[in-house]
Coordinates of N, CA and C in Angstrom, one line a residue:
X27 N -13.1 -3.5 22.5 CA -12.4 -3.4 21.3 C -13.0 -2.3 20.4
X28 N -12.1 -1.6 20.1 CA -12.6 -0.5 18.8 C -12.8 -1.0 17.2
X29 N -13.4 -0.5 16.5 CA -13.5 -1.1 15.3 C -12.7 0.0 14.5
X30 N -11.9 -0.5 14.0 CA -10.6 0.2 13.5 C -9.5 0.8 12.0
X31 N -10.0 1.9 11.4 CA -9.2 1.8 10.8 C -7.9 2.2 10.5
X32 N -7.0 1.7 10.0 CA -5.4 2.3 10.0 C -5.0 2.4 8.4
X33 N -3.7 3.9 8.5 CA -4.1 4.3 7.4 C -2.2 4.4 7.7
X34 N -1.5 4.1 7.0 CA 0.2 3.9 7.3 C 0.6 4.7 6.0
X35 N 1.7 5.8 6.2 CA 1.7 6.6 5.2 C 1.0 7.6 5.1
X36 N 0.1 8.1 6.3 CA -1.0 9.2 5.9 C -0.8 10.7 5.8
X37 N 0.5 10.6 6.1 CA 1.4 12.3 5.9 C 1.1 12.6 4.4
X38 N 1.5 11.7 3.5 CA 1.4 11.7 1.8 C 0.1 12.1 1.2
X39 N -0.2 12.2 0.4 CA -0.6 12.8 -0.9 C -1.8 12.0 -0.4
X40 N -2.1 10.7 -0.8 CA -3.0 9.8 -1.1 C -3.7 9.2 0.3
X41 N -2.5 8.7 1.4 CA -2.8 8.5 2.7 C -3.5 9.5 3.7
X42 N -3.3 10.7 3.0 CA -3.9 11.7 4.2 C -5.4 11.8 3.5
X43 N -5.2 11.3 1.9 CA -7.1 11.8 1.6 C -7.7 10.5 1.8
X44 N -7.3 9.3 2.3 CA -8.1 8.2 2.2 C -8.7 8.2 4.2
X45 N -7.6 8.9 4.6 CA -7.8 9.1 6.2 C -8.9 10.0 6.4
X46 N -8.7 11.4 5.9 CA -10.1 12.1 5.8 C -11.2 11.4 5.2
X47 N -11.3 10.3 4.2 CA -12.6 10.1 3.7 C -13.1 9.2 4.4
X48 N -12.4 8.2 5.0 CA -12.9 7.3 6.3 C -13.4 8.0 7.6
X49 N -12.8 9.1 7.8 CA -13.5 9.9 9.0 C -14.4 10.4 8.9
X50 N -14.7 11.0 7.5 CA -16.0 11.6 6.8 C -17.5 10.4 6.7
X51 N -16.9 9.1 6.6 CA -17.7 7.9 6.1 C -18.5 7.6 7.7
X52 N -17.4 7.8 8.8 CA -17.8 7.3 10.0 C -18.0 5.9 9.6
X53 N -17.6 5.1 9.6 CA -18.2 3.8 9.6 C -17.5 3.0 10.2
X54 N -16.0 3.2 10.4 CA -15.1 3.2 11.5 C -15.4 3.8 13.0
X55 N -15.1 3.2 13.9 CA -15.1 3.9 15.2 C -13.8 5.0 15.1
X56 N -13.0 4.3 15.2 CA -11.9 5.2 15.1 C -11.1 4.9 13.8
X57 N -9.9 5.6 13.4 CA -9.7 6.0 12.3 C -7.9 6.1 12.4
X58 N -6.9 5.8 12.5 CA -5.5 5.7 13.1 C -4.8 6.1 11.8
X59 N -4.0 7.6 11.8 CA -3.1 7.5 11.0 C -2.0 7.3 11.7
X60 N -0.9 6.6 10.8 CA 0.2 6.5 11.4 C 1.4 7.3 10.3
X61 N 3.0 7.4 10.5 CA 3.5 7.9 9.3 C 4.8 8.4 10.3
X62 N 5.7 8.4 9.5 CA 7.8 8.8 10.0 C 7.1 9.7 10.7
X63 N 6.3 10.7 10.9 CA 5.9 11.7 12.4 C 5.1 11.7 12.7
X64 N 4.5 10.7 13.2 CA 3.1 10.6 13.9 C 3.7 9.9 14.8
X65 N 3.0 9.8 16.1 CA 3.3 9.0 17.9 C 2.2 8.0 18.2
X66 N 2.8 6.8 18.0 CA 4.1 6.6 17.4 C 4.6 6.4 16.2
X67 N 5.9 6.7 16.0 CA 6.2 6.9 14.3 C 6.5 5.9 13.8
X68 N 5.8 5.4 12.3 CA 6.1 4.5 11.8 C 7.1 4.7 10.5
X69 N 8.1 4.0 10.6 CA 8.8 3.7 9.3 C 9.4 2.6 8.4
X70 N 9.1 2.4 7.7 CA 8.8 0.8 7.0 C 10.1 0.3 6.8
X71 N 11.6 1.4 6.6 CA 12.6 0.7 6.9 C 13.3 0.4 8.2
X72 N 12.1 1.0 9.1 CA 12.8 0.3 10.8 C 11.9 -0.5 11.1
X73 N 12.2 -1.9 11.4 CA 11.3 -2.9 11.5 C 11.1 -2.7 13.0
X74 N 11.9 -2.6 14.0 CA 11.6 -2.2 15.4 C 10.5 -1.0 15.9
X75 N 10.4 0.1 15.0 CA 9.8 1.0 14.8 C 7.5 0.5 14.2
X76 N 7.4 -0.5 13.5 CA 6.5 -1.4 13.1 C 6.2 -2.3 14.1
X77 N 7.2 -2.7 15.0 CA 6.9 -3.3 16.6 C 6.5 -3.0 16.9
X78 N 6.8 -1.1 17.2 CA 6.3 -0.9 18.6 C 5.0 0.0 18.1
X79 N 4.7 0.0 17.1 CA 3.4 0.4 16.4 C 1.9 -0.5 16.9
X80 N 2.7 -1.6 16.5 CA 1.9 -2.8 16.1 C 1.6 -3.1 17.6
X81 N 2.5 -2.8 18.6 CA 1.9 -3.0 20.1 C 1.2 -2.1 21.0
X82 N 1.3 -1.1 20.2 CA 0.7 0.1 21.0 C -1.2 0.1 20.4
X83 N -0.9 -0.6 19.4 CA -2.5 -0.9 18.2 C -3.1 -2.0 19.5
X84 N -2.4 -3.3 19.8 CA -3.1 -4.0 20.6 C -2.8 -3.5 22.4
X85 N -2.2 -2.3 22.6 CA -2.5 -2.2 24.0 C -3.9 -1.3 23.9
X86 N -4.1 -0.4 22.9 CA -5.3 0.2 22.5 C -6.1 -0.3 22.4
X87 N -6.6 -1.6 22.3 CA -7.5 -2.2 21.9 C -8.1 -2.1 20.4
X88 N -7.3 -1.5 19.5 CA -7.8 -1.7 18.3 C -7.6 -2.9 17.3
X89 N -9.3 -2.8 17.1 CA -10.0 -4.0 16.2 C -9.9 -3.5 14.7
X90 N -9.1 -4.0 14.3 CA -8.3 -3.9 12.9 C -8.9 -4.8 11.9
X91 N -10.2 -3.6 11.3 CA -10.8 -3.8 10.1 C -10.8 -3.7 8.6
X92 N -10.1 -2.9 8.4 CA -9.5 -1.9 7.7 C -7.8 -1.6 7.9
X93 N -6.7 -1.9 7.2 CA -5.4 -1.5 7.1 C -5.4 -1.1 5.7
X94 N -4.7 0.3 5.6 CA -4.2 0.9 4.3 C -2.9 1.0 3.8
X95 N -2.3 0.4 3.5 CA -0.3 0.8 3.3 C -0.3 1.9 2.2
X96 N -0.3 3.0 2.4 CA 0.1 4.2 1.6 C 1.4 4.8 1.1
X97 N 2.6 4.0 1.7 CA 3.8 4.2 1.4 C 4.0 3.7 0.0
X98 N 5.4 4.0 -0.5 CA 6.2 4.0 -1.4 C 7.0 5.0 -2.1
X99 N 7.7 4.5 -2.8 CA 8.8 5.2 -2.9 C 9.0 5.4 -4.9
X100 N 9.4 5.9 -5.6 CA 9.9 6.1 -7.3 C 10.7 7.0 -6.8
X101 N 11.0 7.9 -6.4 CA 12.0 9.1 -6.7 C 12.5 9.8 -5.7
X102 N 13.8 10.8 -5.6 CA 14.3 11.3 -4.8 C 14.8 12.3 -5.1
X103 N 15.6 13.3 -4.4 CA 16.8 14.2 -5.0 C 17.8 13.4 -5.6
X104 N 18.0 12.1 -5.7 CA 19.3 11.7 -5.7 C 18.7 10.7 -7.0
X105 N 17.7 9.8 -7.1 CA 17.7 8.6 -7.7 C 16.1 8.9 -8.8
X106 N 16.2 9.0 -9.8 CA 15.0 9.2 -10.7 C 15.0 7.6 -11.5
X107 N 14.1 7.5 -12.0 CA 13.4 6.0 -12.9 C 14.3 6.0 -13.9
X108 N 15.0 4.6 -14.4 CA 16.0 4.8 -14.8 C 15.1 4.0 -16.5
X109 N 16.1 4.6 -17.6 CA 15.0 4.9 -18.9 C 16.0 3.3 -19.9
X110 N 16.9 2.6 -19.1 CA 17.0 1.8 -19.6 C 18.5 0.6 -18.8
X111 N 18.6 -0.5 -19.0 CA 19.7 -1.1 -18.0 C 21.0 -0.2 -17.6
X112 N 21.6 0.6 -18.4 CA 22.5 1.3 -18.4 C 22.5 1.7 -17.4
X113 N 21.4 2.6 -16.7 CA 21.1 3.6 -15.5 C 20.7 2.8 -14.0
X114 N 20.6 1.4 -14.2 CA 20.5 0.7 -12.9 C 21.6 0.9 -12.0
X115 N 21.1 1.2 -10.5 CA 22.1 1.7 -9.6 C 22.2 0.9 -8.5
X116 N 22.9 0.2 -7.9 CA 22.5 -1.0 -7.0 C 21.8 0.2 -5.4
X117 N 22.4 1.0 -5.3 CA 21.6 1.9 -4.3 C 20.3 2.2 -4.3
X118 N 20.1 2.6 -5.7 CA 18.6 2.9 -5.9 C 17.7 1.3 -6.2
X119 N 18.8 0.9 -6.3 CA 17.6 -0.2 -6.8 C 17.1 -1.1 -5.0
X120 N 17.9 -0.6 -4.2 CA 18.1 -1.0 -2.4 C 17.1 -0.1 -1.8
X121 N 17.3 0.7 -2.3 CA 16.3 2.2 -1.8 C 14.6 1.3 -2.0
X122 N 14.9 1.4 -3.6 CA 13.1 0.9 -4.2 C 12.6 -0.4 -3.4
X123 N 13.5 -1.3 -3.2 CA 13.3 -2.6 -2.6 C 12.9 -2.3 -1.3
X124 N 13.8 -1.6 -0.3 CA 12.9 -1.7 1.1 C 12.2 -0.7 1.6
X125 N 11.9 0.0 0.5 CA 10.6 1.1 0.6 C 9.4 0.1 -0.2
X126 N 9.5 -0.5 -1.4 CA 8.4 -0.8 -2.1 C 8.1 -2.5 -1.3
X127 N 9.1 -3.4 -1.0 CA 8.8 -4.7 -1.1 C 9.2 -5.1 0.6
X128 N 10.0 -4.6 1.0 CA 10.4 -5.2 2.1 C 9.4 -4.3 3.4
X129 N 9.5 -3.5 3.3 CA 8.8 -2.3 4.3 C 6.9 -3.0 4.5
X130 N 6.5 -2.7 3.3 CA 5.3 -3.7 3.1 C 5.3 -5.1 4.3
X131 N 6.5 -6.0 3.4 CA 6.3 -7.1 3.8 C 6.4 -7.1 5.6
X132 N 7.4 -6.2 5.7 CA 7.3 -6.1 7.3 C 5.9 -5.6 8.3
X133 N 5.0 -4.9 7.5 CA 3.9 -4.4 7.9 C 3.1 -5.6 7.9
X134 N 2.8 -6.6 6.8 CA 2.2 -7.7 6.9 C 2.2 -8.3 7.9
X135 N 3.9 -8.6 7.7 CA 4.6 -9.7 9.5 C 3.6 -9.0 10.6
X136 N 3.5 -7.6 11.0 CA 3.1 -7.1 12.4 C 2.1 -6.9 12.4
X137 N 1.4 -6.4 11.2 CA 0.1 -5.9 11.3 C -1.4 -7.4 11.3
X138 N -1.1 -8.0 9.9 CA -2.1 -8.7 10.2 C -2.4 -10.0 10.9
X139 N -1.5 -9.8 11.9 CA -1.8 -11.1 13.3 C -3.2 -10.3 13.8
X140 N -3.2 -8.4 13.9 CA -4.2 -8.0 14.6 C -5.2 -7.6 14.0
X141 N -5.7 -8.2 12.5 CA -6.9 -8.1 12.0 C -7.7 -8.9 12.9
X142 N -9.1 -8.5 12.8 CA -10.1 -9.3 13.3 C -10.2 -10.7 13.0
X143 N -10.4 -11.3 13.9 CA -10.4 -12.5 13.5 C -11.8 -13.5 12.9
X144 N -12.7 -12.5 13.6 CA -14.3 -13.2 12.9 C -14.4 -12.0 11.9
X145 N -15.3 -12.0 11.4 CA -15.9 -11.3 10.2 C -15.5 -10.5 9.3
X146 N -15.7 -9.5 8.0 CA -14.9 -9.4 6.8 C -13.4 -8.5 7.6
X147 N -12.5 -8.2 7.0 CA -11.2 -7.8 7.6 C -10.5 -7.0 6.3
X148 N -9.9 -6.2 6.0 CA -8.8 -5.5 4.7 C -7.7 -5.1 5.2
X149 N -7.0 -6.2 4.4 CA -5.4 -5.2 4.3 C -5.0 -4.7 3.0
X150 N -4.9 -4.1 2.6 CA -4.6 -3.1 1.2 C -3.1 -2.4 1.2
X151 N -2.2 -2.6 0.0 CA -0.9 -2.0 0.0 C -1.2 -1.8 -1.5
X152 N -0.7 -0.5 -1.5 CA -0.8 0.0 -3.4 C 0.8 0.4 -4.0
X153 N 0.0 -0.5 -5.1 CA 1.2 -1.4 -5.6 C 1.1 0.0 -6.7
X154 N 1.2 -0.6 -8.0 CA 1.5 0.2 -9.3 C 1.4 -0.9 -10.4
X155 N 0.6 -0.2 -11.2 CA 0.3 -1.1 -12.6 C 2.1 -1.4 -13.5
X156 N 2.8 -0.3 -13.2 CA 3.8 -0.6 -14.1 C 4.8 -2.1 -13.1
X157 N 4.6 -3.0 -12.0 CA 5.0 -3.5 -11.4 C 4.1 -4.9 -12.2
X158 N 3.3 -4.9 -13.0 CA 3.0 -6.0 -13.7 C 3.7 -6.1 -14.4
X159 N 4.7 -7.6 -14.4 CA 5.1 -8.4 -15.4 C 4.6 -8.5 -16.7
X160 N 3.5 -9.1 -16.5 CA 2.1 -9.5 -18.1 C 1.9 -8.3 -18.6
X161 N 2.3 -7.0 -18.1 CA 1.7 -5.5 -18.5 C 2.8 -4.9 -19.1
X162 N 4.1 -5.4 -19.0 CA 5.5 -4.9 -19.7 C 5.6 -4.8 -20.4
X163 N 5.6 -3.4 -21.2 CA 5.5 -3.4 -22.5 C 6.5 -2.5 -23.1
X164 N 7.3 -1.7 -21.9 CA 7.8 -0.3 -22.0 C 9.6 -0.3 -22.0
X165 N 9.5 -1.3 -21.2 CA 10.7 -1.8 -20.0 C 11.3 -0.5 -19.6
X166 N 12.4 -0.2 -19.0 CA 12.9 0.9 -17.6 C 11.9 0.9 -17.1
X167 N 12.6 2.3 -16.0 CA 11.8 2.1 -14.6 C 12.4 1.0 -13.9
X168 N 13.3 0.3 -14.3 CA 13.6 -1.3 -13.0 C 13.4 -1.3 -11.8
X169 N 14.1 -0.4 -11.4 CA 14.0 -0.8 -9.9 C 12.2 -0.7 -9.0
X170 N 11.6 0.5 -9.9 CA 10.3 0.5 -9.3 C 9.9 -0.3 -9.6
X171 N 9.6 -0.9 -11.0 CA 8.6 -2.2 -11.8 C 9.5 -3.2 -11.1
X172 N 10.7 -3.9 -10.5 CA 10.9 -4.8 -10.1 C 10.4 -4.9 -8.7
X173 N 10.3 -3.4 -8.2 CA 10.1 -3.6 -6.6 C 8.4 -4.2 -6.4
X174 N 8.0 -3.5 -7.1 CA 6.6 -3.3 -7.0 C 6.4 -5.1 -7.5
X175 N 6.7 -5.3 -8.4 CA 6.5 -6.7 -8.8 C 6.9 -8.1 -7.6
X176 N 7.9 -7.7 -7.2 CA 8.1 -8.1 -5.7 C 6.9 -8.1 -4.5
X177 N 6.7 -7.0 -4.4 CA 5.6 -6.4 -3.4 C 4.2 -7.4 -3.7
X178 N 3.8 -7.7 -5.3 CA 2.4 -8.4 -5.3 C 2.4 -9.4 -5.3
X179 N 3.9 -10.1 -5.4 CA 4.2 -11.5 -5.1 C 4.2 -12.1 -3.4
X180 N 4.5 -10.9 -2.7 CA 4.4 -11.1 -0.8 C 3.1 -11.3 -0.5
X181 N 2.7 -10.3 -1.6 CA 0.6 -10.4 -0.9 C 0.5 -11.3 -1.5
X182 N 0.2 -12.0 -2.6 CA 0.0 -13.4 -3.1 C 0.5 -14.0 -1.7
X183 N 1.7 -13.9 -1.4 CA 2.5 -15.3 -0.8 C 1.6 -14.7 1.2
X184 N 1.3 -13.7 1.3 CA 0.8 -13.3 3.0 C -1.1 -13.5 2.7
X185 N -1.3 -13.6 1.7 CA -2.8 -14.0 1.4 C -3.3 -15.4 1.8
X186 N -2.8 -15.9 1.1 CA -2.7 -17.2 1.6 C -2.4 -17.7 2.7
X187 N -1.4 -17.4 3.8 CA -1.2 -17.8 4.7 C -2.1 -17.2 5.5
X188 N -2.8 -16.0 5.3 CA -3.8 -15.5 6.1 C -5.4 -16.2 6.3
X189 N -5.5 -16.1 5.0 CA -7.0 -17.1 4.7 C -6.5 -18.6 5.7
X190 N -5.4 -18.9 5.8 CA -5.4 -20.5 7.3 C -6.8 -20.1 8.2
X191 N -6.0 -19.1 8.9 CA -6.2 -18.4 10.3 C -7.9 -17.5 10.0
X192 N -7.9 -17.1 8.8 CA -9.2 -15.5 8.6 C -10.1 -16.2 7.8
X193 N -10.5 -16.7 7.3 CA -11.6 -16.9 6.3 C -12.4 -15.7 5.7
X194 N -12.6 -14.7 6.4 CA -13.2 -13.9 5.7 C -12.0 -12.6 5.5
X195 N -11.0 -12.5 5.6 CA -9.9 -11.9 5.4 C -9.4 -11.7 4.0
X196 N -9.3 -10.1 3.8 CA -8.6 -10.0 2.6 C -7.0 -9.2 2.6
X197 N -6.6 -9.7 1.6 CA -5.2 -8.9 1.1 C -4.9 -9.3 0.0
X198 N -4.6 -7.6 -0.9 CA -4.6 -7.5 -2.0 C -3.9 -6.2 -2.2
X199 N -3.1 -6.2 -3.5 CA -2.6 -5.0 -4.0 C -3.1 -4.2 -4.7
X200 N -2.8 -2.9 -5.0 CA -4.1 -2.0 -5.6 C -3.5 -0.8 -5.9
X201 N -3.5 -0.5 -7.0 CA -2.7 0.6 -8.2 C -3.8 1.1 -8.5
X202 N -3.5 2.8 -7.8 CA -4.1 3.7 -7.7 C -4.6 4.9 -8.5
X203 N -3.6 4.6 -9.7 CA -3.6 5.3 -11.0 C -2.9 6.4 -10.8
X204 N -2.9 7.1 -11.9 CA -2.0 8.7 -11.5 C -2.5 9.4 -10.8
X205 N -2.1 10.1 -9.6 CA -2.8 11.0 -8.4 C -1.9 11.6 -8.5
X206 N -2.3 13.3 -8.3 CA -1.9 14.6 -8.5 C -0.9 14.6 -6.9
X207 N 0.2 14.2 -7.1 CA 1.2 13.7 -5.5 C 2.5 14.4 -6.1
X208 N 3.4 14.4 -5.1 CA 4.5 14.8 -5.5 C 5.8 13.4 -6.0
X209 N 4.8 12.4 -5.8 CA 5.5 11.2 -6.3 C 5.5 11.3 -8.0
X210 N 4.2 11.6 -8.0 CA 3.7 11.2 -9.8 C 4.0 12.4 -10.2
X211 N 3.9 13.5 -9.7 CA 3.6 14.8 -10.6 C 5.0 14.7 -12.0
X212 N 6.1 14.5 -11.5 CA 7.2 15.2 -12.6 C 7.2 13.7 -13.7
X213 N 6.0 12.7 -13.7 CA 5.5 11.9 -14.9 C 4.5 11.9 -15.1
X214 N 3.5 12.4 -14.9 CA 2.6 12.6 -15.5 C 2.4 13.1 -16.9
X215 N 2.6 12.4 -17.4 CA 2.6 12.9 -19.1 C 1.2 13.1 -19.3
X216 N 0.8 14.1 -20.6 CA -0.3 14.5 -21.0 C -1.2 13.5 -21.6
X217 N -2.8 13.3 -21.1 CA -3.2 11.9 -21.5 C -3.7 11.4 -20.7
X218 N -2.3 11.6 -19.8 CA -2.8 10.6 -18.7 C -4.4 11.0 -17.9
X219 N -4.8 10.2 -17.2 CA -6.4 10.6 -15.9 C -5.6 10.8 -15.0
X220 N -4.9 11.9 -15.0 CA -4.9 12.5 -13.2 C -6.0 12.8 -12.5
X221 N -5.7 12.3 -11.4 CA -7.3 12.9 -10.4 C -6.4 13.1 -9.1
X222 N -7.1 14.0 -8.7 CA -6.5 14.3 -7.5 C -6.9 13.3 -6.4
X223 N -5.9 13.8 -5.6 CA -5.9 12.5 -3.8 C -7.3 12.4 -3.6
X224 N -8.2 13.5 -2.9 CA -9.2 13.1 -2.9 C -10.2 12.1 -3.7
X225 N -10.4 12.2 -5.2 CA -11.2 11.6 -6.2 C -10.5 10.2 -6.1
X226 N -9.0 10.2 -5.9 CA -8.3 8.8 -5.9 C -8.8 8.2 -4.8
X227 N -8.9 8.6 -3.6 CA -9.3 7.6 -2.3 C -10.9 7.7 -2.2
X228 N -11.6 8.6 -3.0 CA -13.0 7.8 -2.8 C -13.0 6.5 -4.1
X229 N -12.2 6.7 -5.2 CA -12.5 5.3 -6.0 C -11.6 4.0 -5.0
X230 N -10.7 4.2 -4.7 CA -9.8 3.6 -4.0 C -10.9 2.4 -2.9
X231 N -11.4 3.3 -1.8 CA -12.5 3.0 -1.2 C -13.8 2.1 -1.5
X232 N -13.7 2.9 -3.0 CA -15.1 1.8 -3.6 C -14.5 0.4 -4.0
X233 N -13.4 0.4 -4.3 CA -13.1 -0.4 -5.2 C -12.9 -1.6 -3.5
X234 N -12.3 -1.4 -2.5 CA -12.4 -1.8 -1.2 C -13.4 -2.5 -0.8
X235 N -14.5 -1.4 -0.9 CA -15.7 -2.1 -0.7 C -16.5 -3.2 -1.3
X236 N -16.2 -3.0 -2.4 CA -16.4 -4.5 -3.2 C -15.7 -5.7 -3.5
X237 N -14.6 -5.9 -2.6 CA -14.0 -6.8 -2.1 C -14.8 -8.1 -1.4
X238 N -14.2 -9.3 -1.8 CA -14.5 -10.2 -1.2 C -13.5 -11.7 -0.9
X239 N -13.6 -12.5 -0.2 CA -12.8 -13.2 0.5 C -11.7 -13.5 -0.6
X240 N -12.8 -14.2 -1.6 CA -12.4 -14.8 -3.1 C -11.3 -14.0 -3.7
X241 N -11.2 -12.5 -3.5 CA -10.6 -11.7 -4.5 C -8.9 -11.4 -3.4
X242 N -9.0 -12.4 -2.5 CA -7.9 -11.8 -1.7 C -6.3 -12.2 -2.4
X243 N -5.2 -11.4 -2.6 CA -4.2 -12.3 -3.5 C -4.3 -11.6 -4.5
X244 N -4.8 -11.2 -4.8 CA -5.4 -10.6 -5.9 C -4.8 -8.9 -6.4
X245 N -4.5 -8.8 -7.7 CA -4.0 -7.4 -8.0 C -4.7 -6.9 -8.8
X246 N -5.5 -5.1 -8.5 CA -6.5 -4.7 -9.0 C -5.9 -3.1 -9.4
X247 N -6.9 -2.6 -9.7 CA -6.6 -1.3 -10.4 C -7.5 -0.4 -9.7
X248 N -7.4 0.5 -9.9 CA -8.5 1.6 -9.3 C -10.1 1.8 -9.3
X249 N -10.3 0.8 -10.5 CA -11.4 0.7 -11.1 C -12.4 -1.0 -11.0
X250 N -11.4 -1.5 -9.7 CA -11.3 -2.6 -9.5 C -11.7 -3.7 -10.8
X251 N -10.3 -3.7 -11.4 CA -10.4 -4.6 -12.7 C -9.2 -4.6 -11.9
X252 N -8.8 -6.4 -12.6 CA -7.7 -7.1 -12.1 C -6.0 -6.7 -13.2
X253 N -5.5 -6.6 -12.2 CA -4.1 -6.4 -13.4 C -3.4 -7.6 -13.4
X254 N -2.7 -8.1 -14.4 CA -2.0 -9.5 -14.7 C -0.7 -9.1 -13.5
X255 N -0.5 -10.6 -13.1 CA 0.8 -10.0 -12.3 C 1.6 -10.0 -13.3

């Protein structure tokens, strides 16, 4: 068995700097990005496509220490953040849902049967502070803030059922802050802490590292402070 880390989404902004800084870290044997063009390709709204991911991980022999969900979705040519009920679009709001909450949840389904089963274990999906309920202060944005708010209620609800089986197993959601991406760029308002991909996946990483069984379920920030769901 290889000791393993997987990095889903790593084509993107944030996924491809968190893949280089684990390869950099060595602390992993091996290091697996996956992503819509990598072999084999993963895409979070083809659940058959996360099958045959997830089987090719255990004909490899990979020991799945580390999983990173780097997907998601806010915007498109077609569907931008809507600035109040009026602009809700049941398309976009279908789009946000099985890119932000369903895609995820499907990666949970396949991926963490193959976390390790003795000693500490990570599964990480980054969520978004505006997907806190208790943090609503702004309202629009629906469909992302509802997706995302979705998304940290699956980890709450795959947390749990994990710790049965893992004891030392975590899963937790984790909002990355503003990262210099082509997701965030056209909101990035002035003010904001942009940091680039890189600076994001080594805090990203720390904040990882200081995980523990206890905090699994759990929704954190970049700075690993907890965000209200």
């Amino acid at each position: 068995m290889t000791q393993t880390a997987l990095i889903i989404g790593a084509t993107g902004g944030i996924g491809r700097a968190l893949a280089d800084a684990l390869e950099a870290r060595g602390v992993h044997e091996r290091v697996v990005r996956l992503s819509r063009r990598s072999d084999p390709a993963v895409d979070v709204c083809d659940e058959a496509s996360i099958a045959r991911a997830a089987e090719w991980l255990a004909e490899e022999g990979a020991a799945l220490r580390l999983v990173i969900d780097a997907t998601g979705f806010l915007h498109d040519e077609r569907f931008r953040p809507e600035r109040a009920l009026a602009g809700i679009d049941p398309d976009h709001m279908a789009k946000a849902f099985a890119i932000n909450a369903t895609g995820p949840a499907l990666l949970m389904k396949h991926v963490l049967p193959l976390l390790l089963r003795e000693g500490r274990s990570v599964f990480v999906t980054l969520s978004a502070r505006v997907g806190s309920i208790g943090d609503n202060r702004l309202g629009g944005w629906h469909a992302y803030r509802a997706s995302k708010a979705a998304l940290n209620q699956l980890v709450r609800g795959a947390a749990i059922e994990l710790g049965r089986k893992r004891r030392e197993a975590i899963c937790v959601a984790l909002h990355p802050g503003t990262v210099d991406t082509p997701l965030s760029q056209p909101f990035a308002r002035s003010g904001l802490a942009v940091r680039s991909p890189d600076v994001a996946a080594e805090e990203i990483l720390a904040v990882i590292d200081a995980l523990t069984p206890a905090d699994s379920g759990g929704f954190f920030d970049h700075k690993g402070e907890r965000v209200a769901y």
